[in-house]
Coordinates of C-alpha atoms and ligand atoms in Angstrom, one line a residue:
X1 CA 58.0 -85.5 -173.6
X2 CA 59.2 -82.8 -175.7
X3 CA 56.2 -79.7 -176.6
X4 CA 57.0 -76.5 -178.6
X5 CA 55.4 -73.7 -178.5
X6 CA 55.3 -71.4 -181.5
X7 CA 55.4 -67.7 -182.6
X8 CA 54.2 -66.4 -179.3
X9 CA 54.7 -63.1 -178.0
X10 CA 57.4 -64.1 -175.1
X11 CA 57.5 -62.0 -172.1
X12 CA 60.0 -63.0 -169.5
X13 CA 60.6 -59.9 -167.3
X14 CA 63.1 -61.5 -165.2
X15 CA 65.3 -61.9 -168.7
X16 CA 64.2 -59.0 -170.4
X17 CA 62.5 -60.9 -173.4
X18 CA 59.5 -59.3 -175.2
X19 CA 59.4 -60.9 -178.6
X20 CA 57.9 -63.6 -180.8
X21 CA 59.7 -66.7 -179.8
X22 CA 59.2 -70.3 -179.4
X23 CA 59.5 -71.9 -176.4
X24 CA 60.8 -75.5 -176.1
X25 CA 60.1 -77.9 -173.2
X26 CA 61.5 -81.0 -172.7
X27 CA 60.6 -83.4 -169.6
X28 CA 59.0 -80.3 -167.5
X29 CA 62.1 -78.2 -168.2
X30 CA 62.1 -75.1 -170.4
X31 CA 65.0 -76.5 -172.7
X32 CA 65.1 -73.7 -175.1
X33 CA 63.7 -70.1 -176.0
X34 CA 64.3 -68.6 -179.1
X35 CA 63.3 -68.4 -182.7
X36 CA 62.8 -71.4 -185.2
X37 CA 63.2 -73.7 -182.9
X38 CA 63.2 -77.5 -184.1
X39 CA 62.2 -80.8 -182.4
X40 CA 61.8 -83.9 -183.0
X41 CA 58.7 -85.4 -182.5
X42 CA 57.6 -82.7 -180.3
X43 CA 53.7 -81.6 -179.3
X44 CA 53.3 -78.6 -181.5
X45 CA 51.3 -75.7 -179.9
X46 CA 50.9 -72.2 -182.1
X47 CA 50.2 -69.4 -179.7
X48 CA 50.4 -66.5 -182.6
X49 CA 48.9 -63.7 -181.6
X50 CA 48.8 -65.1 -177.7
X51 CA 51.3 -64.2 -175.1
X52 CA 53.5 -66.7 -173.2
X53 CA 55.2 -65.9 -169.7
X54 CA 56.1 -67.5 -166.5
X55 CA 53.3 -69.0 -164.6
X56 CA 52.0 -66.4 -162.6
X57 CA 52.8 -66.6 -159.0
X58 CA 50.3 -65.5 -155.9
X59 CA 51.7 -65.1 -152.8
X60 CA 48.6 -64.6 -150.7
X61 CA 46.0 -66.9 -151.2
X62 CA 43.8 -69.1 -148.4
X63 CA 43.1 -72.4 -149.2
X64 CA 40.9 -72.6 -146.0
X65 CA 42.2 -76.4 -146.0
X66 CA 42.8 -78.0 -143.1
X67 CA 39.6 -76.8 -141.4
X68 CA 37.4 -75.2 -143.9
X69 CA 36.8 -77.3 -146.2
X70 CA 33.3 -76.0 -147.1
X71 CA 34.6 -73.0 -148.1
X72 CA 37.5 -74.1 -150.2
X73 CA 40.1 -77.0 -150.0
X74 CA 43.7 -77.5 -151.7
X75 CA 42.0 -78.9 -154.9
X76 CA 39.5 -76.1 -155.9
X77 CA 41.8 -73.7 -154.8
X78 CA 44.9 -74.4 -156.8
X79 CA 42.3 -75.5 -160.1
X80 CA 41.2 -71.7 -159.8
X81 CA 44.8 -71.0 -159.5
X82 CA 45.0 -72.8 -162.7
X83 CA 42.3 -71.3 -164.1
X84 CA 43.7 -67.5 -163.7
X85 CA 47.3 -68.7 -165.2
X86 CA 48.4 -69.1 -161.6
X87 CA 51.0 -72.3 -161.2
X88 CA 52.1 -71.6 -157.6
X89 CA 50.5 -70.0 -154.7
X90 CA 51.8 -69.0 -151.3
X91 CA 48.8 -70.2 -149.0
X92 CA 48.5 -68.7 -145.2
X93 CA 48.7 -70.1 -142.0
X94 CA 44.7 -69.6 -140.9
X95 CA 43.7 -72.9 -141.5
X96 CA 42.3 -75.5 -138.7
X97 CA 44.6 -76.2 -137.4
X98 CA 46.8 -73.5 -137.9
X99 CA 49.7 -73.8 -140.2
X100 CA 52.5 -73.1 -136.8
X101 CA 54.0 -77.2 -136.9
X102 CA 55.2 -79.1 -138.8
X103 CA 52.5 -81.6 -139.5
X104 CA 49.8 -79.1 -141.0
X105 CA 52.8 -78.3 -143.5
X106 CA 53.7 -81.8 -144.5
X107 CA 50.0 -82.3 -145.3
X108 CA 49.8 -78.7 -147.4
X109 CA 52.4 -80.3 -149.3
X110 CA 50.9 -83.4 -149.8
X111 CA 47.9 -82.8 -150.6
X112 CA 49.0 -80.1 -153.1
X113 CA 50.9 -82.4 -155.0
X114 CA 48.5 -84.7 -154.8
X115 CA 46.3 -82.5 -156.6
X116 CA 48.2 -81.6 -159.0
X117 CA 46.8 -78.1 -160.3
X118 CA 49.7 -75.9 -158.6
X119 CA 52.8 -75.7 -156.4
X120 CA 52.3 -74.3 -153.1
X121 CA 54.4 -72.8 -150.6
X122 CA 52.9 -72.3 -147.3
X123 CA 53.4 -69.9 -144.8
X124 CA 53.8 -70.5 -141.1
X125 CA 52.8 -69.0 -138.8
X126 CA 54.5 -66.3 -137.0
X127 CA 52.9 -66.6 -133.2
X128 CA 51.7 -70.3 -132.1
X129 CA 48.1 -70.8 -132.6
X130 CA 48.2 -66.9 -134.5
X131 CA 47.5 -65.8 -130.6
X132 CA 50.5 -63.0 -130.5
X133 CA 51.8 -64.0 -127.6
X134 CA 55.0 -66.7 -128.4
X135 CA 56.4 -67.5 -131.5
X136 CA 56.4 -71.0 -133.6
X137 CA 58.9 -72.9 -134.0
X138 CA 60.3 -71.2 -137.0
X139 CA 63.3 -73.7 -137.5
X140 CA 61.2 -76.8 -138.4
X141 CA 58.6 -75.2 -140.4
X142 CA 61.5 -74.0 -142.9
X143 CA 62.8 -77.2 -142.7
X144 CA 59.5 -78.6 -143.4
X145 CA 58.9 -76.3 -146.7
X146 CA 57.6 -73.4 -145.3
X147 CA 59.0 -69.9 -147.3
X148 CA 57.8 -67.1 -144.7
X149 CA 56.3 -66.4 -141.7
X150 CA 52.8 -64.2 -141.3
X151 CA 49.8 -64.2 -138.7
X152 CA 48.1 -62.7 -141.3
X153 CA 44.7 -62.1 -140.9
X154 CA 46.3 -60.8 -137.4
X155 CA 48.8 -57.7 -136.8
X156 CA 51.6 -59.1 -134.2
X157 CA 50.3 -56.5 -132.1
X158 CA 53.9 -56.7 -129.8
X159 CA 56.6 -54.5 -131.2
X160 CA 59.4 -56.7 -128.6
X161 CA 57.9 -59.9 -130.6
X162 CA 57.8 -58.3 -134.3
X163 CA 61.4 -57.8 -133.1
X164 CA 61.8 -61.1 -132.5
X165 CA 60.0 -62.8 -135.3
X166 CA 62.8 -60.7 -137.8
X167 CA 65.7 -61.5 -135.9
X168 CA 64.8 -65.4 -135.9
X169 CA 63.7 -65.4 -139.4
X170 CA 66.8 -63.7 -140.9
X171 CA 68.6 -66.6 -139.4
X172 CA 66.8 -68.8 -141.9
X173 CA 66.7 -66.0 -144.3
X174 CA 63.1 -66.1 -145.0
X175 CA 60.8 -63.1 -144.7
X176 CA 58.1 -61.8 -142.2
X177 CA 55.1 -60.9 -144.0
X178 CA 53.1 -58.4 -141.7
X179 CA 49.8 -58.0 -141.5
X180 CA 50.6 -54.3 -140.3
X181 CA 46.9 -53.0 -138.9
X182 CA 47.3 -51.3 -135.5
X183 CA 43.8 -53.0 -133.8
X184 CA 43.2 -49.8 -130.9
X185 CA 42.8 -47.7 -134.4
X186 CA 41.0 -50.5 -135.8
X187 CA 38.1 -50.4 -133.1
X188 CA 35.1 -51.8 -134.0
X189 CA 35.3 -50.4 -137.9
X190 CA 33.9 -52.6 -140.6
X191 CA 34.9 -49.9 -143.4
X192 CA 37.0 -47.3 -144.5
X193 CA 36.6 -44.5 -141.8
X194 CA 35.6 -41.4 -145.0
X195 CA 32.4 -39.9 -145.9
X196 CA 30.9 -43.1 -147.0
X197 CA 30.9 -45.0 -143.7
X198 CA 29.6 -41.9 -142.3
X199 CA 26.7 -41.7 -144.8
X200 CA 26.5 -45.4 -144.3
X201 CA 26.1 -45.4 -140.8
X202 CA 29.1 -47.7 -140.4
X203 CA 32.3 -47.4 -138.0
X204 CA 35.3 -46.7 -139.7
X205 CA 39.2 -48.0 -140.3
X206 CA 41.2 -44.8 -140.3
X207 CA 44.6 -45.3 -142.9
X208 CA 46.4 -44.2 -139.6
X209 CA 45.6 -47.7 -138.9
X210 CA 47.4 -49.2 -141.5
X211 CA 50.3 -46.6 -141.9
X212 CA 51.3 -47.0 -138.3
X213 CA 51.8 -50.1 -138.5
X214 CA 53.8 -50.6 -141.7
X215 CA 55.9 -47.7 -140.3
X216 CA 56.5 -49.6 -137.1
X217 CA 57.3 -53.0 -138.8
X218 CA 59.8 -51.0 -141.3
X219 CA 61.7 -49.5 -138.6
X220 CA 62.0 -53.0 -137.0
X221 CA 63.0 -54.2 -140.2
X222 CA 65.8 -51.2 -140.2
X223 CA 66.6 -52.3 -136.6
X224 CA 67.1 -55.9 -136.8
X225 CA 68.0 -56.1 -140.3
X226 CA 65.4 -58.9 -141.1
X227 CA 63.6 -59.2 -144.4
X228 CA 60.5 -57.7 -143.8
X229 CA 57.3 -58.1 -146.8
X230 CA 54.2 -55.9 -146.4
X231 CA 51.3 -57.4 -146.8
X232 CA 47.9 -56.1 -148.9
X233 CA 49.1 -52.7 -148.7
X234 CA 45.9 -50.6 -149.3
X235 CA 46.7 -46.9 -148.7
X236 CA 48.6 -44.4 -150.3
X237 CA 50.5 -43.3 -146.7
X238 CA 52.0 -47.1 -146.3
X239 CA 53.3 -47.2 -150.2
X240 CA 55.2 -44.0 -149.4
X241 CA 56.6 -45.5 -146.3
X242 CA 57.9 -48.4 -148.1
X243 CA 58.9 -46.4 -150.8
X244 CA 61.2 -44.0 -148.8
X245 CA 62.3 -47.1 -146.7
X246 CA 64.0 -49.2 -150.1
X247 CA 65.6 -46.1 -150.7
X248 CA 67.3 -46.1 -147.7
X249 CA 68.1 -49.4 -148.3
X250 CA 65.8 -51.7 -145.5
X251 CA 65.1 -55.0 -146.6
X252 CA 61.3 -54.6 -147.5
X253 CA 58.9 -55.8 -150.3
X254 CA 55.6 -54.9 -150.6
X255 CA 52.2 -55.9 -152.7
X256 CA 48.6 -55.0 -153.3
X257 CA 45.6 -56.5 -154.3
X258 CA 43.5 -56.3 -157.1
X259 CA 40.5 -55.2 -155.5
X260 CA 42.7 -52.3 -154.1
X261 CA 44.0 -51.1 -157.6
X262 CA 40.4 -51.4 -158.7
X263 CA 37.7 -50.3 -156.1
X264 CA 37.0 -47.7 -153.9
X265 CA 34.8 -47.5 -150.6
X266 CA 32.3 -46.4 -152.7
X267 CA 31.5 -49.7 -153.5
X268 CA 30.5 -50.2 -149.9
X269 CA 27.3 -48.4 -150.7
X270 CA 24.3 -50.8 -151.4
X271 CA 26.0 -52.5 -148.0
X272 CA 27.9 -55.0 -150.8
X273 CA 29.1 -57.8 -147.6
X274 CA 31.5 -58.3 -151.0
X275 CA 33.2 -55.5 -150.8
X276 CA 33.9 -56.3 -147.0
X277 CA 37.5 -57.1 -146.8
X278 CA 40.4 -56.5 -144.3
X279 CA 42.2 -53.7 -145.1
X280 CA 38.9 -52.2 -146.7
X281 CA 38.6 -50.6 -149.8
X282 CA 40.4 -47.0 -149.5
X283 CA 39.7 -43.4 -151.4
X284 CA 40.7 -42.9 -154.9
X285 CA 43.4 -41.0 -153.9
X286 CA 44.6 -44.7 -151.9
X287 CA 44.0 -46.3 -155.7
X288 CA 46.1 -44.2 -157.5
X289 CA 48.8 -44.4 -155.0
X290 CA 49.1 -48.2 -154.9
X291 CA 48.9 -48.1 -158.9
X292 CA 52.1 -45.4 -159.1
X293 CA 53.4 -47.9 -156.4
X294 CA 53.1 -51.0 -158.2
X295 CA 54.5 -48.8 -161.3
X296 CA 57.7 -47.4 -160.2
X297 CA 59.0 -50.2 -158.0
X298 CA 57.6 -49.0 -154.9
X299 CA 55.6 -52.4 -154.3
X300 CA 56.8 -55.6 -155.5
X301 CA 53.8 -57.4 -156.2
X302 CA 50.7 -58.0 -157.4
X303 CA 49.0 -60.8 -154.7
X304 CA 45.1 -61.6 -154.4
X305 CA 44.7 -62.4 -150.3
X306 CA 42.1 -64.6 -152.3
X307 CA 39.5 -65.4 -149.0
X308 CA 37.2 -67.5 -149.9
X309 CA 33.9 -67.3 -147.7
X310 CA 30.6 -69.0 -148.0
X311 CA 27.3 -67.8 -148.6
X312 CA 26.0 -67.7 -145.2
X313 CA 29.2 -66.4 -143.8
X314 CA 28.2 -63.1 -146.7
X315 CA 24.6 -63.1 -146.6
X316 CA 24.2 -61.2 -142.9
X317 CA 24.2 -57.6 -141.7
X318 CA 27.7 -55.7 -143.1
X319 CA 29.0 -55.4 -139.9
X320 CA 28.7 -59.4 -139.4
X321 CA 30.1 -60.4 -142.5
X322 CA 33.4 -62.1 -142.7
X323 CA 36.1 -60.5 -144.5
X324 CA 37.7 -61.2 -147.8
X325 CA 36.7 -62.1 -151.6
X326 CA 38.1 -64.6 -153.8
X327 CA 40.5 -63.5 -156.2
X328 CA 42.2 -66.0 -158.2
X329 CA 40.1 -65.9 -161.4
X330 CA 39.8 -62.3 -161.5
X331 CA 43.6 -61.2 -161.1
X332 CA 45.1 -61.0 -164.7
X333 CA 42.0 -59.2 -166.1
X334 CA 42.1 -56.5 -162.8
X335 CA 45.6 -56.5 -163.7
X336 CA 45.4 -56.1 -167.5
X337 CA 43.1 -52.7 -167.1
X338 CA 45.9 -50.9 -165.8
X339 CA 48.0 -52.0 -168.9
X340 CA 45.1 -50.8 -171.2
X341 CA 44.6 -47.7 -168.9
X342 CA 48.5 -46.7 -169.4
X343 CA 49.4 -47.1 -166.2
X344 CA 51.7 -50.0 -166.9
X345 CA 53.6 -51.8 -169.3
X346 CA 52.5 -54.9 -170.2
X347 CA 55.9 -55.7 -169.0
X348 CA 56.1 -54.5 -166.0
X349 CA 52.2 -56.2 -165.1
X350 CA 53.5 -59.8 -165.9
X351 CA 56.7 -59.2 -163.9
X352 CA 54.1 -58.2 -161.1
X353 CA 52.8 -61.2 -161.2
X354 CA 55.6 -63.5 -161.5
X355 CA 59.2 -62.0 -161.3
X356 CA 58.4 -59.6 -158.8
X357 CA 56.2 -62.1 -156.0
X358 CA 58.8 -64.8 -156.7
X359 CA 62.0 -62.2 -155.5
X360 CA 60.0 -61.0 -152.7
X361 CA 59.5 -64.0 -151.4
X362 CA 62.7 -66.1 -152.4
X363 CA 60.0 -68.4 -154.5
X364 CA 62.7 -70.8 -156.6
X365 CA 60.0 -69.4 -160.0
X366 CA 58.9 -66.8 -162.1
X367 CA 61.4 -67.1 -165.5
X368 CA 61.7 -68.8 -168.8
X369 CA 65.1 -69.2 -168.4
X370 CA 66.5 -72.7 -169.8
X371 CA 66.7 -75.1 -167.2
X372 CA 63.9 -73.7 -164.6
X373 CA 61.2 -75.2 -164.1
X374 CA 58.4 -75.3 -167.3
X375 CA 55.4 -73.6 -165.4
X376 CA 54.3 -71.4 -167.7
X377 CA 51.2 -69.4 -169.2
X378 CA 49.1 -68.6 -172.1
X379 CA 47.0 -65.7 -172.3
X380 CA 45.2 -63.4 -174.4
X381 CA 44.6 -60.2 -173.5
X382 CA 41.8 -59.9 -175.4
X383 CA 39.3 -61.8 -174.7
X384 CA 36.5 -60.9 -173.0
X385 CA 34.2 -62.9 -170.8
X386 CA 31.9 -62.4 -167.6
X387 CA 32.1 -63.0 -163.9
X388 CA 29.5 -65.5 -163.1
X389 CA 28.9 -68.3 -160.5
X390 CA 29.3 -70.4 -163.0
X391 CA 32.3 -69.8 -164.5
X392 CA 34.2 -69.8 -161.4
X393 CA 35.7 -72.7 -160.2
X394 CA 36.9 -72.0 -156.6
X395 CA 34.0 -73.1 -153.9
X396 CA 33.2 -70.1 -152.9
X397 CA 31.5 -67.2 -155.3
X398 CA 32.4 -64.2 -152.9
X399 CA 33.7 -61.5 -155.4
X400 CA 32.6 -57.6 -156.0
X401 CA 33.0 -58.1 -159.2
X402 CA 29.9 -60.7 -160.1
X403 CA 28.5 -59.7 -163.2
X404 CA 31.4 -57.6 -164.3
X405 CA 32.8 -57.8 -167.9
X406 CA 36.9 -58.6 -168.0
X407 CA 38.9 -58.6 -170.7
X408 CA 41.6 -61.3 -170.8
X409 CA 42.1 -64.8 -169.8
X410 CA 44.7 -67.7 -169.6
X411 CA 44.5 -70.1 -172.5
X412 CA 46.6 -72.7 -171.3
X413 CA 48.6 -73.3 -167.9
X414 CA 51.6 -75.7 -167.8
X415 CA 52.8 -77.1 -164.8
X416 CA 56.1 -78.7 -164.7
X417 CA 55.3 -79.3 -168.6
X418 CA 52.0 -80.9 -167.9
X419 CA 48.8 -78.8 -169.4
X420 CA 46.8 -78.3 -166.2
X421 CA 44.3 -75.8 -167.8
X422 CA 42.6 -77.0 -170.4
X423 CA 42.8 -79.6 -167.9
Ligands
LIG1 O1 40.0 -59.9 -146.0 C1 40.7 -60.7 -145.4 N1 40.4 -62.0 -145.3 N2 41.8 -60.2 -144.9 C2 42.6 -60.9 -144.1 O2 43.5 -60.4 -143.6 C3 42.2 -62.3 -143.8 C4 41.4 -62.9 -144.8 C5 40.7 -64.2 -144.4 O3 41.4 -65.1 -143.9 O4 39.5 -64.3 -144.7
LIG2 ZN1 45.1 -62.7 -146.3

C-alpha cells in the first residue's frame, strides 16, 4: 500500500532536511522524500502546517512485563509509546524474571510484535539476576535480539566487573549502559542532598554520588576501550565528565530525562512521592547543565526511564515510595519547551529524540532516508492539551506533571507504514 504525505515540514536530522516535503511510503518503506511527489492510487495525507520526522526513539523505558503486569505490560506500554510519537523503545532488564536469558527476550519480542504499537529492543542484563556479582551470558542475549547491556535500576557496584562487562560487550560491539550511582554515597537518601531535603527533613543523594560513578565507568571505558552509554544523567558534574571524556575521544554517549531538563528538588516540597525518582531531581544549576549538554553534543539523548508504578506503590510516606514516573506521553511536549525557551533548535530536539538515541545505541532507526524502515511521526507543536488520568494511556498515572498544561502532540504515528496512532 502506497500513502503520501503532503506539504509537511520534513525534519530528518540524520539527513539534514528541514523543509516542506512530501513523503512517500510504499509497503512500510519510506520510497521517496521530496517535493510534488506523485502516486498512483496512493492514501493521501496533508500534514500542512504539521511536522513530519522519524518516529521518535526511547531508549529507556520499563515495560514492567514479565512480572508486573499491574503496573504496565508490553501492550499499554508501547500504545503510550504510540501515543507520544514514540515507534520503538529500548525496555530494561528489571522485569520478573529478569531480562539476563534468553527466554525472557524471545518473549519481549513476541509479545511486542504481537502487539503491534512499537518495536522494542530489550536490554539484558548486565549481572545474572541484576545481583552484581557474575555476569549473563552476554553472547546469547545478542544473539537473541538484545542491543545493550544495563542493571539499571542497579550501579555494578565492582569496578573488576564494570571491567569486565565492557571488555565482553565490545566483543559483540554493543554498549554498557551504566546506571553510575556509587550506593555508600547513596546511603539511605530518598532526595537530592541541598537545602530542601534539609528543610524537608529527608536524607539526601549528594551529586558526588552520581559523578563518581560516571567518572569511574568513563575511565573504564578509556581502559578497556568498550562502548560505554550513561544513563539518566542528572547533574551538571557528570555532563562535564562526559563532555571532556568525547573529547578525548572515549567511546561514551550519554542522555537525560525529561523530568531532569524540567524540574528541580523543589518539587519535592508538598512530599510529591511523584517527584521521587532515582537519580532525584537536582538544583537549577543541574537543569541548566543537562540542557547546555543536550545542546552542544555533550549528551546524546533525550530518553524518559519511563517507571511506571502503581498507586499504592506512590500513595505511602516519601521515603517508602518507589522510584520513577511515567514518561512516555509527556516527552515531546517537555522537550518542545526548550525549543520555545531558545535553548534548542527545533532541529537539534527531534534529532534528540531519534537520530541521536538510535547512534547511541546502534538502533537500525531514526531517518527518512529512502529505503529505511517507514516509522514515522506527525506532530504539531502547537497544540495544547492537559495531563490528566484520563488522557493517559499507560496503566500507571505516576507523573509530576498531573494537571500540567503542554503544548504539542503527535498527530499520527506510523509503524512500518501502518497508522498505529490514530489507532
Ligand atoms: O526512578 C527509577 N525507576 N530509576 C531507576 O533507576 C529504576 C526505575 C524503576 O525501575 O522503577
Ligand atoms: Zn530506568
Amino acid at each position: 500500500m502506497k500513502i503520501l504525505i503532503q506539504g509537511g515540514r520534513v525534519l530528518d536530522p540524520a539527513n539534514g532536511i528541514d523543509q516542506v516535503q512530501d513523503v512517500l511510503i510504499n509497503d512500510g518503506l519510506i520510497e521517496a522524500v521530496g517535493t510534488h511527489l506523485k502516486a498512483e492510487g496512493a492514501q493521501i495525507y496533508d500534514a500542512a502546517g504539521q511536522i513530519v520526522a522519524p518516529g521518535f526513539v526511547d531508549i529507556h523505558v520499563h515495560l514492567r512485563d514479565p512480572g508486573y503486569e499491574y503496573k504496565e505490560d508490553i501492550a499499554s506500554g508501547t500504545r503510550a509509546a504510540a501515543r507520544g510519537g514514540f515507534t520503538s523503545v529500548a525496555c530494561m532488564p528489571n522485569s520478573n524474571p529478569i531480562n539476563d536469558n534468553k527466554s525472557v527476550t524471545c518473549y519481549i519480542r513476541k509479545r511486542a510484535a504481537e502487539a503491534g504499537f512499537a518495536n522494542v529492543f530489550p536490554v539484558g542484563s548486565i549481572t545474572k539476576g541484576l545481583k552484581g556479582d557474575c555476569l549473563s551470558e552476554m553472547g546469547d542475549l545478542k544473539d537473541a535480539g538484545c542491543i545493550g547491556f544495563s542493571d539499571d535500576g542497579h550501579p555494578v557496584s565492582s569496578p573488576e566487573l564494570m571491567r569486565r562487562a565492557l571488555e565482553y560487550a565490545k566483543t559483540f560491539d554493543v554498549p554498557i549502559i551504566t546506571h553510575a550511582e556509587e550506593l555508600e554515597l547513596v546511603g539511605n537518601g530518598v532526595m537530592n542532598e541541598g537545602d530542601v531535603s534539609t528543610q524537608l527533613g529527608l536524607q539526601g543523594i549528594p551529586w558526588v554520588a552520581e559523578d563518581s560513578a560516571t567518572a569511574r565507568d568513563i575511565m573504564l571505558a578509556e581502559f578497556t576501550g568498550g562502548r560505554l552509554h550513561v544513563a539518566h544523567v542528572s547533574t551538571a558534574g557528570s555532563v562535564e565528565l562526559i563532555r571532556q571524556a568525547k573529547a578525548r575521544g572515549v567511546r561514551v554517549t550519554a542522555e537525560a530525562a525529561p523530568h531532569h531538563f524540567t524540574l528541580t528538588d523543589e518539587a519535592v516540597r508538598g512530599y510529591d512521592t511523584n517527584a521521587k525518582m532515582n537519580p532525584p531531581l537536582r538544583l537549577q544549576s543541574d537543569v541548566e547543565a543537562v540542557i547546555a549538554g543536550l545542546a552542544d553534543g555533550a549528551l546524546d539523548a533525550i530518553a524518559t526511564d519511563h517507571a511506571p508504578h502503581h498507586i499504592d506503590e506512590k500513595n505511602v510516606e516519601f521515603a517508602i515510595a518507589l522510584n520513577g514516573i511515567v514518561g512516555l506521553e509527556t516527552s515531546l511536549p517537555l522537550t518542545l519547551r526548550l525549543v520555545e525557551q531558545g535553548r534548542l533548535s527545533l532541529m537539534r530536539a527531534v534529532e534528540l529524540l531519534s537520530a541521536g538515541p538510535c547512534k547511541a545505541l546502534g538502533i537500525p532507526r531514526g531517518t527518512l532516508s529512502p529505503g529505511q524502515v517507514a516509522d514515522l511521526v506527525i506532530f504539531d507543536p502547537t497544540i495544547e492539551w492537559t495531563v490528566t488520568e484520563e488522557r493517559l494511556v499507560s496503566k500507571s498515572k505516576n507523573t509530576p506533571f498531573m494537571g500540567w498544561t503542554m503544548k504539542g502532540a503527535a498527530l499520527r504515528t506510523y509503524l512500518a507504514g501502518n497508522l498505529v496512532l490514530p489507532a
